[in-house]
Short mmCIF file of N, CA, C and O and ligand atoms in Angstrom, two decimals:
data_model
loop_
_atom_site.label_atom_id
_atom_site.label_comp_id
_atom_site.label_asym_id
_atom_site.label_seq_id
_atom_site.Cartn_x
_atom_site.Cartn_y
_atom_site.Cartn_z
N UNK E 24 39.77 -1.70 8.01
CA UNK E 24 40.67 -2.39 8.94
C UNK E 24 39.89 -3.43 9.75
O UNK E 24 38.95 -2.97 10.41
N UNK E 25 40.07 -4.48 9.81
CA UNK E 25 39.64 -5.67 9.94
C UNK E 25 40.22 -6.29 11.85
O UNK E 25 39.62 -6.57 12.89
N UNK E 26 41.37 -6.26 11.48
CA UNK E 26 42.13 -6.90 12.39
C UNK E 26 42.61 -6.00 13.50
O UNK E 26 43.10 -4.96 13.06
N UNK E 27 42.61 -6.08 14.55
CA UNK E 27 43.08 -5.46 16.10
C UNK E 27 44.79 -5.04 15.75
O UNK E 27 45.80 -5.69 15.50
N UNK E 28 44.51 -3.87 15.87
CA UNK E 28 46.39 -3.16 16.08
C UNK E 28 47.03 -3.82 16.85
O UNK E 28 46.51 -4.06 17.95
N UNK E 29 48.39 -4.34 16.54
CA UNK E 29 49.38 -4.86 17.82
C UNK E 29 49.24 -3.44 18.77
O UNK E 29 48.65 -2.43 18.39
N UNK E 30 49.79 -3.56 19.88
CA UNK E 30 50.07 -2.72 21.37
C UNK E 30 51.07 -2.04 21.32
O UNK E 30 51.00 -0.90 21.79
N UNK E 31 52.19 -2.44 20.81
CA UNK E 31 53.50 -1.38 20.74
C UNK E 31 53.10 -0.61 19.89
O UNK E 31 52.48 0.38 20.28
N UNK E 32 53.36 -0.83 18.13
CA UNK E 32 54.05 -0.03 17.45
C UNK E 32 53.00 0.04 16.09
O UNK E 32 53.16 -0.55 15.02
N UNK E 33 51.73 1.09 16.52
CA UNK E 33 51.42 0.76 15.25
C UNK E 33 51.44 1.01 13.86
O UNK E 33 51.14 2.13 13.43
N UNK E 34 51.84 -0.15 12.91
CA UNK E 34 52.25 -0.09 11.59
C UNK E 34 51.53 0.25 10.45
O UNK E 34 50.85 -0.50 9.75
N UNK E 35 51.76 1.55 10.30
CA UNK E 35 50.62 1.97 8.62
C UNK E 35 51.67 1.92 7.23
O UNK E 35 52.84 2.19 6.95
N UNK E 36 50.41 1.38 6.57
CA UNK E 36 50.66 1.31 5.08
C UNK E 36 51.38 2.37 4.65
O UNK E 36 51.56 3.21 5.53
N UNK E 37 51.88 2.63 3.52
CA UNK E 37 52.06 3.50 2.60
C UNK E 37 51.15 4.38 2.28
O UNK E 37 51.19 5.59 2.49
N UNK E 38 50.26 3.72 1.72
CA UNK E 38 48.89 4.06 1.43
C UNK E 38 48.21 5.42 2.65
O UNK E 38 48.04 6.63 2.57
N UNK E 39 47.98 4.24 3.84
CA UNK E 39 47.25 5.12 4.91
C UNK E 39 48.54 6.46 5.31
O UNK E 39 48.19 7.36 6.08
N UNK E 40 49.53 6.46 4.90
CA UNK E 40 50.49 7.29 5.20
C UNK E 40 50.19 9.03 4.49
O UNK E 40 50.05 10.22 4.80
N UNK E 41 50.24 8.29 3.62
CA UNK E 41 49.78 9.36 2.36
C UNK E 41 48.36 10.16 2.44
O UNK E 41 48.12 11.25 1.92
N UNK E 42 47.45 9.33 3.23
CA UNK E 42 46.01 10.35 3.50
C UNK E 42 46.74 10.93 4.52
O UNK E 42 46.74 12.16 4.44
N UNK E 43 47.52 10.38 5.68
CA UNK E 43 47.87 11.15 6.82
C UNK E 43 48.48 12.74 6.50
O UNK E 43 48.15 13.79 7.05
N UNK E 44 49.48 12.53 5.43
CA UNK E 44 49.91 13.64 4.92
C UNK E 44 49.17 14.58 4.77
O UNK E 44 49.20 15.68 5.31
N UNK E 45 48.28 14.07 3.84
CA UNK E 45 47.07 14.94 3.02
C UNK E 45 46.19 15.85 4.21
O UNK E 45 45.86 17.03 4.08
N UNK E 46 45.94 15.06 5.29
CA UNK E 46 45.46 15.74 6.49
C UNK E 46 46.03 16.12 7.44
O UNK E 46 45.50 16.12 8.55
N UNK E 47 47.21 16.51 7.23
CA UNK E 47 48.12 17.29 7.82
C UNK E 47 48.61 18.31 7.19
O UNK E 47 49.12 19.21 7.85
N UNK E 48 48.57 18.37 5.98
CA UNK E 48 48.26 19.74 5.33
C UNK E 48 46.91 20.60 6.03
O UNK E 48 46.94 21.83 6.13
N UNK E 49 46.22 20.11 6.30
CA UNK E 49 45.41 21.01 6.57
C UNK E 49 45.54 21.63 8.13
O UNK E 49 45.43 22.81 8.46
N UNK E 50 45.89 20.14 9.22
CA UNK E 50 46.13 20.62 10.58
C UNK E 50 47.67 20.61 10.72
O UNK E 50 48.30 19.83 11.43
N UNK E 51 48.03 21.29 10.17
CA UNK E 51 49.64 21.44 10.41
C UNK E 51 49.84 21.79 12.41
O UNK E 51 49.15 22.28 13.30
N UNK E 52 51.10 21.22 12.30
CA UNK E 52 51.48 21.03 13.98
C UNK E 52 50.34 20.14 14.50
O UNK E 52 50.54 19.70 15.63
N UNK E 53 49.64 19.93 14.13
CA UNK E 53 48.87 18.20 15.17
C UNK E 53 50.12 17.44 15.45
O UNK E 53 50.73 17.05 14.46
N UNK E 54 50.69 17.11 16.80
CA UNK E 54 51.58 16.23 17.13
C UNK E 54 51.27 15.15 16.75
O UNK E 54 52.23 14.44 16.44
N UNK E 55 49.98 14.56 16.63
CA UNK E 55 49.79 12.72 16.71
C UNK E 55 50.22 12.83 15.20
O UNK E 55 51.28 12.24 14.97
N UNK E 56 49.46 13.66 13.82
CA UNK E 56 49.86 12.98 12.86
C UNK E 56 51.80 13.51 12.52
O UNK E 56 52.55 13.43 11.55
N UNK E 57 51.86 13.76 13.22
CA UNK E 57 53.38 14.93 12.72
C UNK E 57 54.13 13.24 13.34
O UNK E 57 54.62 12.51 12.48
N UNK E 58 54.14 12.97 14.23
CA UNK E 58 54.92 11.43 14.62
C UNK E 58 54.58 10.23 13.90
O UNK E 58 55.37 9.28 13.92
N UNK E 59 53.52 10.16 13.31
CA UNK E 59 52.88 9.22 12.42
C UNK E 59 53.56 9.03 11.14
O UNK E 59 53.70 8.05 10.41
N UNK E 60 53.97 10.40 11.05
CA UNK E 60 54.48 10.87 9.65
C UNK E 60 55.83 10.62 9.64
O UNK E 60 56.37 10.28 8.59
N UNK E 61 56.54 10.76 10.82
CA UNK E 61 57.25 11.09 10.74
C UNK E 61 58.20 9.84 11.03
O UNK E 61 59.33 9.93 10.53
N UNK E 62 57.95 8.81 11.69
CA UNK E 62 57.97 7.73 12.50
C UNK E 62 58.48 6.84 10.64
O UNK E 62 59.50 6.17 10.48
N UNK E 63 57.68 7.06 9.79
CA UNK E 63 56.83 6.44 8.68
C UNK E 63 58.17 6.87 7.44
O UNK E 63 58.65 6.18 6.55
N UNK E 64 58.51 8.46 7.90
CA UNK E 64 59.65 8.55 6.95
C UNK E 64 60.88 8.13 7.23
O UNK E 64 61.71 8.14 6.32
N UNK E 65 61.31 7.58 8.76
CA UNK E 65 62.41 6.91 9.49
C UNK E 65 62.42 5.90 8.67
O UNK E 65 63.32 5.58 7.91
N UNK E 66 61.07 5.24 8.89
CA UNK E 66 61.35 3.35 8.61
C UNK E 66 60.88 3.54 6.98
O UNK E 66 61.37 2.71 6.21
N UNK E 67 60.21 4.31 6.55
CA UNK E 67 60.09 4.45 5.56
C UNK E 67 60.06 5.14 3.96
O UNK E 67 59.26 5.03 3.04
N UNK E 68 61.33 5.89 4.12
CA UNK E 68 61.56 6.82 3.48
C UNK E 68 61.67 6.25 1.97
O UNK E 68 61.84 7.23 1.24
N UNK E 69 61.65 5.47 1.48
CA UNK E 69 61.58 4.91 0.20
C UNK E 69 60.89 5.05 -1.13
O UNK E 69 61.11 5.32 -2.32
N UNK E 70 59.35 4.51 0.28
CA UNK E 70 58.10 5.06 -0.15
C UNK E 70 57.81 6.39 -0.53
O UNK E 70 57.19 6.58 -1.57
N UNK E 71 58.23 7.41 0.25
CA UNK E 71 57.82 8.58 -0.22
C UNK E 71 58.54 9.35 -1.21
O UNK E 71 58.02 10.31 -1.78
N UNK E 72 60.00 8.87 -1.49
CA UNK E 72 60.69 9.34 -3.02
C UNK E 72 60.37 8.69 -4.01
O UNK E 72 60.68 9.02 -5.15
N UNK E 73 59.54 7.38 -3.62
CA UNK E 73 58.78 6.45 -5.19
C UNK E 73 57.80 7.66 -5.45
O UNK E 73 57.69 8.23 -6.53
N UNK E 74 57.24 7.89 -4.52
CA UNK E 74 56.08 8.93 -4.85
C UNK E 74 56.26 10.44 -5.56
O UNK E 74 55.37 11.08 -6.12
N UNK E 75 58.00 10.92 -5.33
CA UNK E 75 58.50 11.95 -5.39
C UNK E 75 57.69 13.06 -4.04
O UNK E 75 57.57 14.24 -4.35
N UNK E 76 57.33 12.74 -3.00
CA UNK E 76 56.67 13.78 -1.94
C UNK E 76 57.80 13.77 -0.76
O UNK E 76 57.76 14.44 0.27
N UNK E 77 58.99 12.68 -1.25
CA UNK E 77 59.99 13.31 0.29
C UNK E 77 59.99 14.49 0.48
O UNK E 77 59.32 15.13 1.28
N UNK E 78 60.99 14.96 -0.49
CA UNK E 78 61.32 16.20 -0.14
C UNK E 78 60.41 17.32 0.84
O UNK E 78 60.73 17.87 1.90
N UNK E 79 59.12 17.43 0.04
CA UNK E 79 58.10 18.21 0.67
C UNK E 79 57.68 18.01 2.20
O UNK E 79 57.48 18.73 3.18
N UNK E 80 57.64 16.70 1.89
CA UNK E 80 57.23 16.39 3.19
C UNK E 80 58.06 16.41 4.27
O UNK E 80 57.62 16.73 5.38
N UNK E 81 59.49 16.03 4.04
CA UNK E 81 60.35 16.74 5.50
C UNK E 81 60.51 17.95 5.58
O UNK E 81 60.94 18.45 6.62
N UNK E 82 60.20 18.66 4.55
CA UNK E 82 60.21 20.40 4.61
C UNK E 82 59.10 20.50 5.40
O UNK E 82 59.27 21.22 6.38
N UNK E 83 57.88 19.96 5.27
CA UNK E 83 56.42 20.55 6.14
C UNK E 83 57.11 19.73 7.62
O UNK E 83 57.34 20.57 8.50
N UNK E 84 57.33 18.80 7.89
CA UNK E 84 57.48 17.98 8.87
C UNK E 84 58.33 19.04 10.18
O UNK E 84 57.97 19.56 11.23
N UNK E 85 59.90 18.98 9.23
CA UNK E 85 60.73 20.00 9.75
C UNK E 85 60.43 21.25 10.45
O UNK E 85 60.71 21.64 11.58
N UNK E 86 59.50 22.00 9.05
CA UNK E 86 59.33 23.29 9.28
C UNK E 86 58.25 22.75 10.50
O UNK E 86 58.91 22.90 11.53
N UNK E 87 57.09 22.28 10.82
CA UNK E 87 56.53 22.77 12.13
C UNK E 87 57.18 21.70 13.10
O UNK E 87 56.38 21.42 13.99
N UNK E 88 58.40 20.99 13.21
CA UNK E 88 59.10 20.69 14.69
C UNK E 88 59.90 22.30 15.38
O UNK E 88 60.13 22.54 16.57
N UNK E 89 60.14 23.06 14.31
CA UNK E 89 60.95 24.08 14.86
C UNK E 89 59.80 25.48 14.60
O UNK E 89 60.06 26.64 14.31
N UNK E 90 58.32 24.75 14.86
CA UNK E 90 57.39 25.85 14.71
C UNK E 90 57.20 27.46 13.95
O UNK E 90 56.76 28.60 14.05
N UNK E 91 57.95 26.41 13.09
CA UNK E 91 57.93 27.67 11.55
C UNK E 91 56.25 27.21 10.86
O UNK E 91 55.49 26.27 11.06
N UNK E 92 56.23 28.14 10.18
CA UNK E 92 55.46 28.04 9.06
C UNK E 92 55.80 27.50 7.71
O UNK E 92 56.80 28.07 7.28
N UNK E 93 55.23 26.44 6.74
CA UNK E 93 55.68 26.02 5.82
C UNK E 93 55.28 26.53 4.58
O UNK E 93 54.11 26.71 4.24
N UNK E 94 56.28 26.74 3.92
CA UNK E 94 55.78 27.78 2.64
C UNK E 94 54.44 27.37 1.81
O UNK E 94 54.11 26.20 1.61
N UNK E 95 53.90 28.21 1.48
CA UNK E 95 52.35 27.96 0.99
C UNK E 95 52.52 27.02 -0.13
O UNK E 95 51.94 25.94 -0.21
N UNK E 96 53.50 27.57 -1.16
CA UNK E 96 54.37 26.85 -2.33
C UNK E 96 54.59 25.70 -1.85
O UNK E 96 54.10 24.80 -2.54
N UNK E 97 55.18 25.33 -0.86
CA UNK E 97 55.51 24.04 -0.52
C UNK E 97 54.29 22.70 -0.19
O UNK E 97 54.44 21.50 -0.41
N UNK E 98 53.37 23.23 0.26
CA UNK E 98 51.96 23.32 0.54
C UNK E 98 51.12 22.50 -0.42
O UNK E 98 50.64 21.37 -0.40
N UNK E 99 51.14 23.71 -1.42
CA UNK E 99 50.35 23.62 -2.67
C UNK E 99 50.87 22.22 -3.41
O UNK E 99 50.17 21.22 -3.59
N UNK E 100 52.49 22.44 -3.85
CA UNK E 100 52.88 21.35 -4.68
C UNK E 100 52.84 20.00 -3.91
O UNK E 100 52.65 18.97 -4.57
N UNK E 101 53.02 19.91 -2.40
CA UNK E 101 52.68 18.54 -2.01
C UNK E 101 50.83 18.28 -2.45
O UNK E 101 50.37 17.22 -2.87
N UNK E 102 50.25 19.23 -2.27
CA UNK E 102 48.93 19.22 -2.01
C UNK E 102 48.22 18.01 -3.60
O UNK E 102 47.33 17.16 -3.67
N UNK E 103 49.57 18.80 -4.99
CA UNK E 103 49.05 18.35 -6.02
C UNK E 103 48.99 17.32 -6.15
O UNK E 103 48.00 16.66 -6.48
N UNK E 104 50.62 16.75 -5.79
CA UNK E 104 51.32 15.77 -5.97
C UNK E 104 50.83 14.30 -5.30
O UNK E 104 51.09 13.14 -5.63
N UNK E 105 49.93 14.90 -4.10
CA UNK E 105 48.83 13.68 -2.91
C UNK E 105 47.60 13.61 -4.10
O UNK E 105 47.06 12.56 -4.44
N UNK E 106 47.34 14.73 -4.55
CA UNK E 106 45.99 14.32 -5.58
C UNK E 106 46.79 13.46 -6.54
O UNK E 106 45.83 12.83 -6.99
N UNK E 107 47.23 13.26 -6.81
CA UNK E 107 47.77 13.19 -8.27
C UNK E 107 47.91 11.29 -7.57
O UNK E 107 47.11 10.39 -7.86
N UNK E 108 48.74 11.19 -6.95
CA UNK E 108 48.93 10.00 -6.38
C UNK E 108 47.36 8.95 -5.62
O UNK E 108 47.27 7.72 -5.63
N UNK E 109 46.59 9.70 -5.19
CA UNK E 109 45.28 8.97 -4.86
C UNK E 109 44.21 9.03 -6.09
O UNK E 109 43.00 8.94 -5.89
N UNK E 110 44.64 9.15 -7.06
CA UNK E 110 43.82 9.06 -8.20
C UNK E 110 44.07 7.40 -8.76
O UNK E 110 43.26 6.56 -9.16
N UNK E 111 45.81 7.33 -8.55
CA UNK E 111 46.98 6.23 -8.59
C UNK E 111 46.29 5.26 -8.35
O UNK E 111 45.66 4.53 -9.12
N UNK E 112 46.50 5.23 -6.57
CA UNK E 112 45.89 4.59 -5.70
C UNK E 112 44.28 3.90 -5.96
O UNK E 112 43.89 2.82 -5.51
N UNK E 113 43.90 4.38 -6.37
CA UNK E 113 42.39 4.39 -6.01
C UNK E 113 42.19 2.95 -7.91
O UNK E 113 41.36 2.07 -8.13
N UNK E 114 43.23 3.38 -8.64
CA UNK E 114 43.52 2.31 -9.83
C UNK E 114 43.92 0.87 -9.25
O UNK E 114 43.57 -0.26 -9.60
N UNK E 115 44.81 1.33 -8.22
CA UNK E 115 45.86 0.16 -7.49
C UNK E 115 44.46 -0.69 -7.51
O UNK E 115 44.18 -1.49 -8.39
N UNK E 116 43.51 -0.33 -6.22
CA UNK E 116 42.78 -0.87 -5.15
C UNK E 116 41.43 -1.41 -5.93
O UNK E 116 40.78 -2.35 -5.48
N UNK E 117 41.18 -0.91 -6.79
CA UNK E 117 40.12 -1.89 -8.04
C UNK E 117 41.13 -3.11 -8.64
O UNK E 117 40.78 -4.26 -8.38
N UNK E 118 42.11 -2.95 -9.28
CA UNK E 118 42.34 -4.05 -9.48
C UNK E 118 42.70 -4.85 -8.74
O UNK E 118 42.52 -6.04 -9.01
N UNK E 119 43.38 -4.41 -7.44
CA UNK E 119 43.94 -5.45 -6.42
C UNK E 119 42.23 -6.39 -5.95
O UNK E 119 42.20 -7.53 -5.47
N UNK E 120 41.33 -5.76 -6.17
CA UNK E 120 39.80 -6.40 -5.59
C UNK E 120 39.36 -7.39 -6.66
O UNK E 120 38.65 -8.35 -6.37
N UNK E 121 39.88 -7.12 -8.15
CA UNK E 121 39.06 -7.61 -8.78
C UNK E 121 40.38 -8.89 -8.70
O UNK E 121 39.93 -10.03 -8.79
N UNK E 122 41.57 -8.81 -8.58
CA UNK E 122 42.14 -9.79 -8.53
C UNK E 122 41.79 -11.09 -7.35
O UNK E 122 42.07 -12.28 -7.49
N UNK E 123 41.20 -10.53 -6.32
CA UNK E 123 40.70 -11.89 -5.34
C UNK E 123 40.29 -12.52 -6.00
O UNK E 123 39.83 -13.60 -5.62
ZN1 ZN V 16 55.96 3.75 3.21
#
């Protein structure tokens, strides 16, 4: 990240969305990334059924606003489905470099 965050509202990628996830599996209930996330599936819910991880992810989201626990199952298969997708990613971001 190169450039200074605007002051209001700050705007993450898709991309940076998706590590957020990934590390929120691990700290489940962290408020900062749980609004990050969540903020991200408001304006951006699109993104995350291209990916097929909605679902999961308002189930984890959901389940700790009403301080449940989120099923381990639920867990696991987002868990795959973030690997599976930053393997993706990581194809995207070589060619997007070699294209400059
Ligand atoms: Zn998005």
């Amino acid at each position: 990240m190169t450039s200074p965050e605007p002051p209001e509202k700050p705007k993450l990628d898709c991309r940076e969305v998706l590590e957020e996830v990934y590390l929120y599996l691990d700290a489940e209930c962290s408020d900062v990334r749980r609004d990050v996330i969540r903020d991200h599936l408001d304006e951006c819910s699109p993104c995350l059924s291209e990916y097929g991880i909605e679902q999961e992810v308002r189930t984890i989201v959901h389940r700790c606003c009403s301080n449940e626990k989120a099923p381990d199952e639920v867990k696991a298969r987002l868990r795959q489905k973030l690997s599976a997708i930053e393997q993706v990613s990581e194809i995207f971001s070589e060619v997007a470099e070699r294209d400059r």
